[in-house]
mmCIF file of C-alpha atoms in Angstrom:
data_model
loop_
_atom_site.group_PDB
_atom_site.id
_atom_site.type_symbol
_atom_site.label_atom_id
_atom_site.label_comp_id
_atom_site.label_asym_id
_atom_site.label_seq_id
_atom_site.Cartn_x
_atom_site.Cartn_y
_atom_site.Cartn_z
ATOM 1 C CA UNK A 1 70.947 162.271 -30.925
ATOM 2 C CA UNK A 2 74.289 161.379 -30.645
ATOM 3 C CA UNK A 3 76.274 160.719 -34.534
ATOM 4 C CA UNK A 4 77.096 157.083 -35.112
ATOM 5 C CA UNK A 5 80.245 155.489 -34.672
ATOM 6 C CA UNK A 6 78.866 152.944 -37.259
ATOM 7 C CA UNK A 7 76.081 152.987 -39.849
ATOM 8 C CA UNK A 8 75.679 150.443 -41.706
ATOM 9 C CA UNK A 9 72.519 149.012 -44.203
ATOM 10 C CA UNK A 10 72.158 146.507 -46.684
ATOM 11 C CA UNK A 11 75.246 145.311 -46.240
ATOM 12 C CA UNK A 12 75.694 141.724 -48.268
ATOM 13 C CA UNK A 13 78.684 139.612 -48.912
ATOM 14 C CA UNK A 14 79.681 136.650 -50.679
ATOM 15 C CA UNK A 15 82.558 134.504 -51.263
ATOM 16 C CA UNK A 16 83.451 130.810 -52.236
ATOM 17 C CA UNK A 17 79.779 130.411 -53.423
ATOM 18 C CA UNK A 18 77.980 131.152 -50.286
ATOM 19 C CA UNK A 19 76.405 134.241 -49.030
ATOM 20 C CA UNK A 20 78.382 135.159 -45.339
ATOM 21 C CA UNK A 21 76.061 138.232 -45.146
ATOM 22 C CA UNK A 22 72.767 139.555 -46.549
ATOM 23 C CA UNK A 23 71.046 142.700 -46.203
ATOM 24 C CA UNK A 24 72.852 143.496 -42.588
ATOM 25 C CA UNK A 25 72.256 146.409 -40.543
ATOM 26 C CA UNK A 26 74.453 147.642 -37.864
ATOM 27 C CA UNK A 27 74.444 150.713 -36.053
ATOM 28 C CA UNK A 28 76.776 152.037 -32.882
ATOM 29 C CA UNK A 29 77.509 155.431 -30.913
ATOM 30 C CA UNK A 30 80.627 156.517 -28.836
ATOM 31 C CA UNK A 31 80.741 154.687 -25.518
ATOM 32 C CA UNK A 32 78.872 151.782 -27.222
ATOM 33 C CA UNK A 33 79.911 147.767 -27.108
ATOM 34 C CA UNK A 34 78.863 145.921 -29.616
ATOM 35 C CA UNK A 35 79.429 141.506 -29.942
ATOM 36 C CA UNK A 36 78.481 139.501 -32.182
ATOM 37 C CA UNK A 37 78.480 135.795 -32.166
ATOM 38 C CA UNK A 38 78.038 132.945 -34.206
ATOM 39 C CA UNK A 39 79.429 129.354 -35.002
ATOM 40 C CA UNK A 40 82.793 129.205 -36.935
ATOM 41 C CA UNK A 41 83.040 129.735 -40.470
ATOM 42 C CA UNK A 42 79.642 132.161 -40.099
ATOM 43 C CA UNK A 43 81.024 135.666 -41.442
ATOM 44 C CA UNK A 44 82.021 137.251 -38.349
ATOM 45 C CA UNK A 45 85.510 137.746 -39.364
ATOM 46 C CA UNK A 46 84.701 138.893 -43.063
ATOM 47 C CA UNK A 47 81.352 141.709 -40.499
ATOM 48 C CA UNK A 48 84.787 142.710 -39.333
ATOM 49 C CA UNK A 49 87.158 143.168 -42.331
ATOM 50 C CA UNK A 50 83.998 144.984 -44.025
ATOM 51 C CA UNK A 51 83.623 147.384 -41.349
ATOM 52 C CA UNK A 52 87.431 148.257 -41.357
ATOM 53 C CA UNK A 53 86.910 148.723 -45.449
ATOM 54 C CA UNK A 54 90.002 145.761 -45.722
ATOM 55 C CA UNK A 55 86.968 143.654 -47.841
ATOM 56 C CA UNK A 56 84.574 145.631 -50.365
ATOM 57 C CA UNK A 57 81.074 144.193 -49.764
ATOM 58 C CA UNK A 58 78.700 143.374 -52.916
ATOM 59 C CA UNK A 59 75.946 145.695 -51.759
ATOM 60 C CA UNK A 60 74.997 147.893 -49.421
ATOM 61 C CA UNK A 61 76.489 151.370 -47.099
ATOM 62 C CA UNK A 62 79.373 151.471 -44.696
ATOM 63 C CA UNK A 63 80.051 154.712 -42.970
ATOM 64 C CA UNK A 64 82.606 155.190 -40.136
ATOM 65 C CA UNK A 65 82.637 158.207 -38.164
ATOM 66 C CA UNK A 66 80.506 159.578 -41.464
ATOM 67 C CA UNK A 67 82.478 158.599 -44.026
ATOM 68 C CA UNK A 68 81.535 156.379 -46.446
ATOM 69 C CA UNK A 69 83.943 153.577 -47.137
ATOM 70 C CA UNK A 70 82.846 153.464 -51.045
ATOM 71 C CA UNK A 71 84.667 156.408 -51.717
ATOM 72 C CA UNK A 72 88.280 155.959 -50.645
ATOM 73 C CA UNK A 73 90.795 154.701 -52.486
ATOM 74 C CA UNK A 74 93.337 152.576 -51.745
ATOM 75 C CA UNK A 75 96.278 154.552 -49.884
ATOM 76 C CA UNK A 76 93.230 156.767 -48.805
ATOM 77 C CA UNK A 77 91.886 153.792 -46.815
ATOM 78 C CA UNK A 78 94.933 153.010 -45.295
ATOM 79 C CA UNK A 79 95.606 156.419 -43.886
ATOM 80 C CA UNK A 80 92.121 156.665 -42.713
ATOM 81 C CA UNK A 81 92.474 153.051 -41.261
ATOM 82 C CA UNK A 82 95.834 154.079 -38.896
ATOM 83 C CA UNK A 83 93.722 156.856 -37.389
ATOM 84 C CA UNK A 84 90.290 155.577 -36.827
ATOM 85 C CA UNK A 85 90.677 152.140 -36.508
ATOM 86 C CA UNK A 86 92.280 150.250 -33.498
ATOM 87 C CA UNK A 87 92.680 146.040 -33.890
ATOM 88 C CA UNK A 88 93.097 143.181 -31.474
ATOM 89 C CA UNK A 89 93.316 139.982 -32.752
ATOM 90 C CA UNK A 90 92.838 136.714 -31.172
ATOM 91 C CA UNK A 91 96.637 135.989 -30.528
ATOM 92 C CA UNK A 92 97.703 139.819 -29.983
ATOM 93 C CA UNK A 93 99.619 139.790 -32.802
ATOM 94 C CA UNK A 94 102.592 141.113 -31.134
ATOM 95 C CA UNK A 95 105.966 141.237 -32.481
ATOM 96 C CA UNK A 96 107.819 138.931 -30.211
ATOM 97 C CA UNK A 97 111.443 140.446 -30.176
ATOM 98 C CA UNK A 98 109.905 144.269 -29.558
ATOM 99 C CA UNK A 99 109.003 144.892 -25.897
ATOM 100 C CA UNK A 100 105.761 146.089 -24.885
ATOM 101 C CA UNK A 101 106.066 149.708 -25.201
ATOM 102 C CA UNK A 102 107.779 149.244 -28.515
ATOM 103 C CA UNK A 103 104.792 146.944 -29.816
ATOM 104 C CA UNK A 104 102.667 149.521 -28.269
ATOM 105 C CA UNK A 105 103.759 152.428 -30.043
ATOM 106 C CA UNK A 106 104.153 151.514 -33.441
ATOM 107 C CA UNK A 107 100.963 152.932 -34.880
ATOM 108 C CA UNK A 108 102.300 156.326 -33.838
ATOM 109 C CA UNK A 109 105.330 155.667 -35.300
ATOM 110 C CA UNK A 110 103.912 154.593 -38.268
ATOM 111 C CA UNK A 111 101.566 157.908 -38.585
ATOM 112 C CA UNK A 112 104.813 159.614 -38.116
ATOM 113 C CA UNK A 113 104.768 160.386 -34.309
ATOM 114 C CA UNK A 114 108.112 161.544 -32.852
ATOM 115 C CA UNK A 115 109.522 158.904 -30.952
ATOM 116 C CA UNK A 116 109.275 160.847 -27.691
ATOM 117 C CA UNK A 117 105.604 161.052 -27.957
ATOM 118 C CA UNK A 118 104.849 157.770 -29.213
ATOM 119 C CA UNK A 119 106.770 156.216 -26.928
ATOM 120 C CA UNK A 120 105.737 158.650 -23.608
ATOM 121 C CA UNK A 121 101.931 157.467 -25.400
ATOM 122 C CA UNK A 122 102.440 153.933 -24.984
ATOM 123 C CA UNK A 123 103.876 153.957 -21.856
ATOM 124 C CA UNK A 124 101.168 155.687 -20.389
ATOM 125 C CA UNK A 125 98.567 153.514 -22.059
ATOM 126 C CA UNK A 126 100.381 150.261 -21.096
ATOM 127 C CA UNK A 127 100.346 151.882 -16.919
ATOM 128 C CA UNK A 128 96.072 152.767 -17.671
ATOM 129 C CA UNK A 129 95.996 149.466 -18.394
ATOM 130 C CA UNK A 130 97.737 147.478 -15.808
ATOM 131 C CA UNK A 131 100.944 146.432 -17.371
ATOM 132 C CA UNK A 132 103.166 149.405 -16.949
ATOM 133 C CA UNK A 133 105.313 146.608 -15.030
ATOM 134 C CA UNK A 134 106.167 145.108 -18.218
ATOM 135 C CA UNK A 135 106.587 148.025 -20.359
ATOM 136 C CA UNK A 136 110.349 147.215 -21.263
ATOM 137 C CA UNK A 137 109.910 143.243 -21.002
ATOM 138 C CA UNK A 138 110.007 141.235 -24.881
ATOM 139 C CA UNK A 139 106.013 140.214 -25.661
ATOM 140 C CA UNK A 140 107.351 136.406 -26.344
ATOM 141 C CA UNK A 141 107.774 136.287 -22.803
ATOM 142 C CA UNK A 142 104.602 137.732 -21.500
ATOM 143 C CA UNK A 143 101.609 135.877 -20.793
ATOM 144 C CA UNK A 144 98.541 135.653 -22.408
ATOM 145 C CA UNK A 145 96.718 138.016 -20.629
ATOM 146 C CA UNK A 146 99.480 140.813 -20.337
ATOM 147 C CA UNK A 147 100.099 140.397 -24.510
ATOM 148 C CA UNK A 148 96.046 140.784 -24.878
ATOM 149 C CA UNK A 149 96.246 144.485 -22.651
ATOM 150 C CA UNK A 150 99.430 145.192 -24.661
ATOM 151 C CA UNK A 151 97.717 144.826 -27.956
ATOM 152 C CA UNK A 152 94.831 146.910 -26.644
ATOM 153 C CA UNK A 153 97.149 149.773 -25.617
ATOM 154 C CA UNK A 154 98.729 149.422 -29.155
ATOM 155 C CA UNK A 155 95.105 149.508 -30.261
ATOM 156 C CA UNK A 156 94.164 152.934 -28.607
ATOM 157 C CA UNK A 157 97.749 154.300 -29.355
ATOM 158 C CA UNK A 158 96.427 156.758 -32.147
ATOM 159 C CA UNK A 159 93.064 157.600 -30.304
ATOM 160 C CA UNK A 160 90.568 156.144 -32.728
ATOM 161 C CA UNK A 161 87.357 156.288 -32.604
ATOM 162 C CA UNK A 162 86.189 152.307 -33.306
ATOM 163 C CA UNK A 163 88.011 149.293 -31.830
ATOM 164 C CA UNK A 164 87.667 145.953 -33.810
ATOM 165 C CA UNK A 165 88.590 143.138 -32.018
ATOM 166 C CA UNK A 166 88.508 139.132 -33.650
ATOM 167 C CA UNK A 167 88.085 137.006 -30.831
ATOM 168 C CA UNK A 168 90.353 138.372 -28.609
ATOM 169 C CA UNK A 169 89.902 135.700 -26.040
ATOM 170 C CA UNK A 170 90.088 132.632 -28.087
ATOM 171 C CA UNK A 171 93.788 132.136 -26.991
ATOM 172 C CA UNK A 172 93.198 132.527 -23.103
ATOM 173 C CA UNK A 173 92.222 130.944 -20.090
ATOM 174 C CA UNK A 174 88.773 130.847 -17.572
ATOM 175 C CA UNK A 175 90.664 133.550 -15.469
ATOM 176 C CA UNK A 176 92.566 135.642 -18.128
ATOM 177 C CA UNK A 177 89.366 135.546 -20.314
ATOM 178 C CA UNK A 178 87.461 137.323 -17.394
ATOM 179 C CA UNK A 179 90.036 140.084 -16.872
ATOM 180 C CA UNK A 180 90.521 140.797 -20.777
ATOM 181 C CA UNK A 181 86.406 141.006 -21.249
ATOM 182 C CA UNK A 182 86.259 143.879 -18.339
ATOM 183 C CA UNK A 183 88.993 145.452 -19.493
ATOM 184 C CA UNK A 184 87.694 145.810 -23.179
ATOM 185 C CA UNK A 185 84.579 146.228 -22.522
ATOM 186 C CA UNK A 186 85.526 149.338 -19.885
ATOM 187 C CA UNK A 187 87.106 150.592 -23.168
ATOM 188 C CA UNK A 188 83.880 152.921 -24.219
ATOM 189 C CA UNK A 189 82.796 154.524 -20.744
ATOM 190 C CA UNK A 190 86.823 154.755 -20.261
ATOM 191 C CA UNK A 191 87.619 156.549 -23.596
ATOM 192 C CA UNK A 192 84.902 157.244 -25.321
ATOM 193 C CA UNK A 193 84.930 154.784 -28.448
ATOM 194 C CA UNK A 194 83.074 152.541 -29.921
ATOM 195 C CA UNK A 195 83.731 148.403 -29.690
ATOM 196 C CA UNK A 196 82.846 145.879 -31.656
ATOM 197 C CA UNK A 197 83.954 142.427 -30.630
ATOM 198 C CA UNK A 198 82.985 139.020 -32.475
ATOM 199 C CA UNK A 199 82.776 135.906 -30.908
ATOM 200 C CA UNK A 200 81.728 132.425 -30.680
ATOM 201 C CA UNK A 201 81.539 132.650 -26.753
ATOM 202 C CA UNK A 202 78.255 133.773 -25.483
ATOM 203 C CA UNK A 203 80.072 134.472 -21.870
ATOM 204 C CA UNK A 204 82.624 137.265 -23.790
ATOM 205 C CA UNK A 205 79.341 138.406 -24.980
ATOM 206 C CA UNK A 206 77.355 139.018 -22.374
ATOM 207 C CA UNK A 207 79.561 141.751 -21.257
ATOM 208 C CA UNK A 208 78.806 144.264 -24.183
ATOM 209 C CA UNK A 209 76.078 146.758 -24.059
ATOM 210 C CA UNK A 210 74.579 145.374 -26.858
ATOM 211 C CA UNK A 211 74.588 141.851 -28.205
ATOM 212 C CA UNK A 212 73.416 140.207 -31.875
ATOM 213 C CA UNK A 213 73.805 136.537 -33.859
ATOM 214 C CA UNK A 214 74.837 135.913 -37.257
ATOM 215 C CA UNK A 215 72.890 133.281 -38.260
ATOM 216 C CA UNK A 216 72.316 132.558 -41.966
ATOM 217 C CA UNK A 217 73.974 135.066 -42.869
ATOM 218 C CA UNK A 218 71.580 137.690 -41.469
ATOM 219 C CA UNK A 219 72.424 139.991 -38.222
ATOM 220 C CA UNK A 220 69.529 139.490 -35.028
ATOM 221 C CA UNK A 221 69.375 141.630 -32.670
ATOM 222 C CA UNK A 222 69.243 139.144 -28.948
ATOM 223 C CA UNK A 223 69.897 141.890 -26.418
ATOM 224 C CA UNK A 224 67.262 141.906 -23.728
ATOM 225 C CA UNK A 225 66.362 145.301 -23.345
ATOM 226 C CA UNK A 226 65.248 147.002 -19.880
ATOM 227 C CA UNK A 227 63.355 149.961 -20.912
ATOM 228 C CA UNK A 228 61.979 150.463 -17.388
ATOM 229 C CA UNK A 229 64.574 153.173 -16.613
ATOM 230 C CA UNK A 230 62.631 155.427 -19.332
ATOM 231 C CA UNK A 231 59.718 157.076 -19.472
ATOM 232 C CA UNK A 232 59.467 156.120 -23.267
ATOM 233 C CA UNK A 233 61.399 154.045 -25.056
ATOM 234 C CA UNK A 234 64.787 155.581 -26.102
ATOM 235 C CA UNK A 235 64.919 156.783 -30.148
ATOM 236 C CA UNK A 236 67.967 154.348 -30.618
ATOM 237 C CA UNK A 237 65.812 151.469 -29.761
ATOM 238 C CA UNK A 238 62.817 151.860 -31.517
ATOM 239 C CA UNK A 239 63.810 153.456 -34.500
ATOM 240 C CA UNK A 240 63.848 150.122 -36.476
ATOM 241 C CA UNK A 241 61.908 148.194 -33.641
ATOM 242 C CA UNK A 242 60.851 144.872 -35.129
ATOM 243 C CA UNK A 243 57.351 143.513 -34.969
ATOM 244 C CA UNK A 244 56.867 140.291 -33.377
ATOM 245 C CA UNK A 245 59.657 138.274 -31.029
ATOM 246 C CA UNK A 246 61.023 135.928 -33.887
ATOM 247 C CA UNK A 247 63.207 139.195 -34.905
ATOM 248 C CA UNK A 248 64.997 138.799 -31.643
ATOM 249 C CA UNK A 249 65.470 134.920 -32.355
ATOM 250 C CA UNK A 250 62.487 134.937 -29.513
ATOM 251 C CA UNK A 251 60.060 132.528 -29.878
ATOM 252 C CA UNK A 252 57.659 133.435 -26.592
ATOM 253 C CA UNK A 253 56.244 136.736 -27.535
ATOM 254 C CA UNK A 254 55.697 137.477 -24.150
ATOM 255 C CA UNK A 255 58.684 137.908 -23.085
ATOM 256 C CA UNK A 256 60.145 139.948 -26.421
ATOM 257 C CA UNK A 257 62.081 143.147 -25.636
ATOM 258 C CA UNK A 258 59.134 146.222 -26.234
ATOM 259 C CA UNK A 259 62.386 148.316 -27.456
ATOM 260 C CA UNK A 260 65.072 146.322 -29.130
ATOM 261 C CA UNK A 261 65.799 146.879 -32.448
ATOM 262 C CA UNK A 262 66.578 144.704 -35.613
ATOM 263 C CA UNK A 263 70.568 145.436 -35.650
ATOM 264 C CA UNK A 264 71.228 148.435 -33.881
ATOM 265 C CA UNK A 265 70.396 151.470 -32.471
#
């Protein structure tokens, strides 16, 4: 089997009063997509800052890559955050003065890259991507959809392993929400990581390999599974397969997926 990306169980979190997430599972491999959706204000962001170990959780296991987020420490975390954690945020999050290749390649310069290399990085990154053309142009003047594939090229800079990205769409158009959704999700086949995206658009979502809803404050699986390309169903899916549709958020047991499973795979 191949190791987990992600491996997470019993994962629950509180704050103001209310309970964002209880007893969540969530599970991912290299060359995995993962979305998750849900109104506003349901946890998706705090899923997110829990799985990069920037929020401690009141119960339950996080491991990245096999470690388990428990045990680091501060300035620990942060190190292990610059090189296994790639972000893109909803508005890039681009510094507007630096050009593209400059916004690109500050991770490496902040793990203490040469600027050679983190620059020749970036600049290749930014061309894999589409937007060599605008390598040396200021991100205040780019558009939407050329900041969005910058701050992905900034996000696979230092080669990590999981991308996180908080509605990376939000900001943009019909047309340059279309483009950024194949190009993220083209990320895993393309480099072999894992990404998780959260959103409250169920189009974005329909693009990952694997989809699930955080609804009251608990993670369901909704990906329709085809398990017709297998002779048996794949270990990943049935390892924690659920027992009747209303898992899945299915109401019409006959048509529940015979492999899905409750969070992950």
């Amino acid at each position: 089997m191949t190791s987990r990306t992600l491996n997470v169980s019993g994962l629950t979190c509180r704050a103001g009063g209310r309970t964002l997430l209880r007893d969540a599972a969530l599970r991912a491999v290299p060359g995995e997509s993962v979305a998750v959706t849900g109104p506003s204000g349901s946890g998706k962001s705090t899923l997110l800052s829990c799985l990069a170990g920037l929020h401690r959780p009141e119960a339950g296991t996080i491991e990245v890559c096999g470690t388990d987020l428990a045990t680091l420490r501060p300035a620990a975390a942060a190190a292990w955050r610059l090189r296994t954690i790639g972000f893109v945020y909803q508005f890039g999050e681009l510094l507007p003065d630096l050009s593209a290749v400059e916004n690109a390649a500050l991770p490496l310069l902040i793990a203490g890259k040469g600027r050679r290399e983190a620059y020749g990085t970036a600049a290749r990154l930014l061309d894999e991507l589409g937007v060599g053309a605008v390598a040396d142009a200021r991100a205040g003047v780019l558009s939407g959809g050329e900041r969005q594939r910058v701050a992905v090229a900034r996000a696979l800079s230092t080669r990590p392993p999981l991308i996180l990205a908080d509605e990376p769409t939000g900001a943009l158009d019909e047309y340059a929400t279309d483009d950024v959704c194949a190009l993220l999700f083209g990320l895993p086949a393309r480099y072999d990581c894992t990404v998780v995206v959260v959103t409250h658009n169920p189009v974005v979502a329909h693009y990952a390999d694997r989809r699930l809803t955080l609804r009251d404050a608990t993670l369901h699986d909704t990906t329709v599974y085809d398990t017709t390309a297998y002779d048996t169903a794949p270990d990943d899916l049935t390892e924690t397969a659920p027992r009747d549709a209303t898992q899945l958020g299915t109401t019409d047991p006959d048509t529940a997926p015979r492999g899905a499973t409750e969070a992950g795979a």
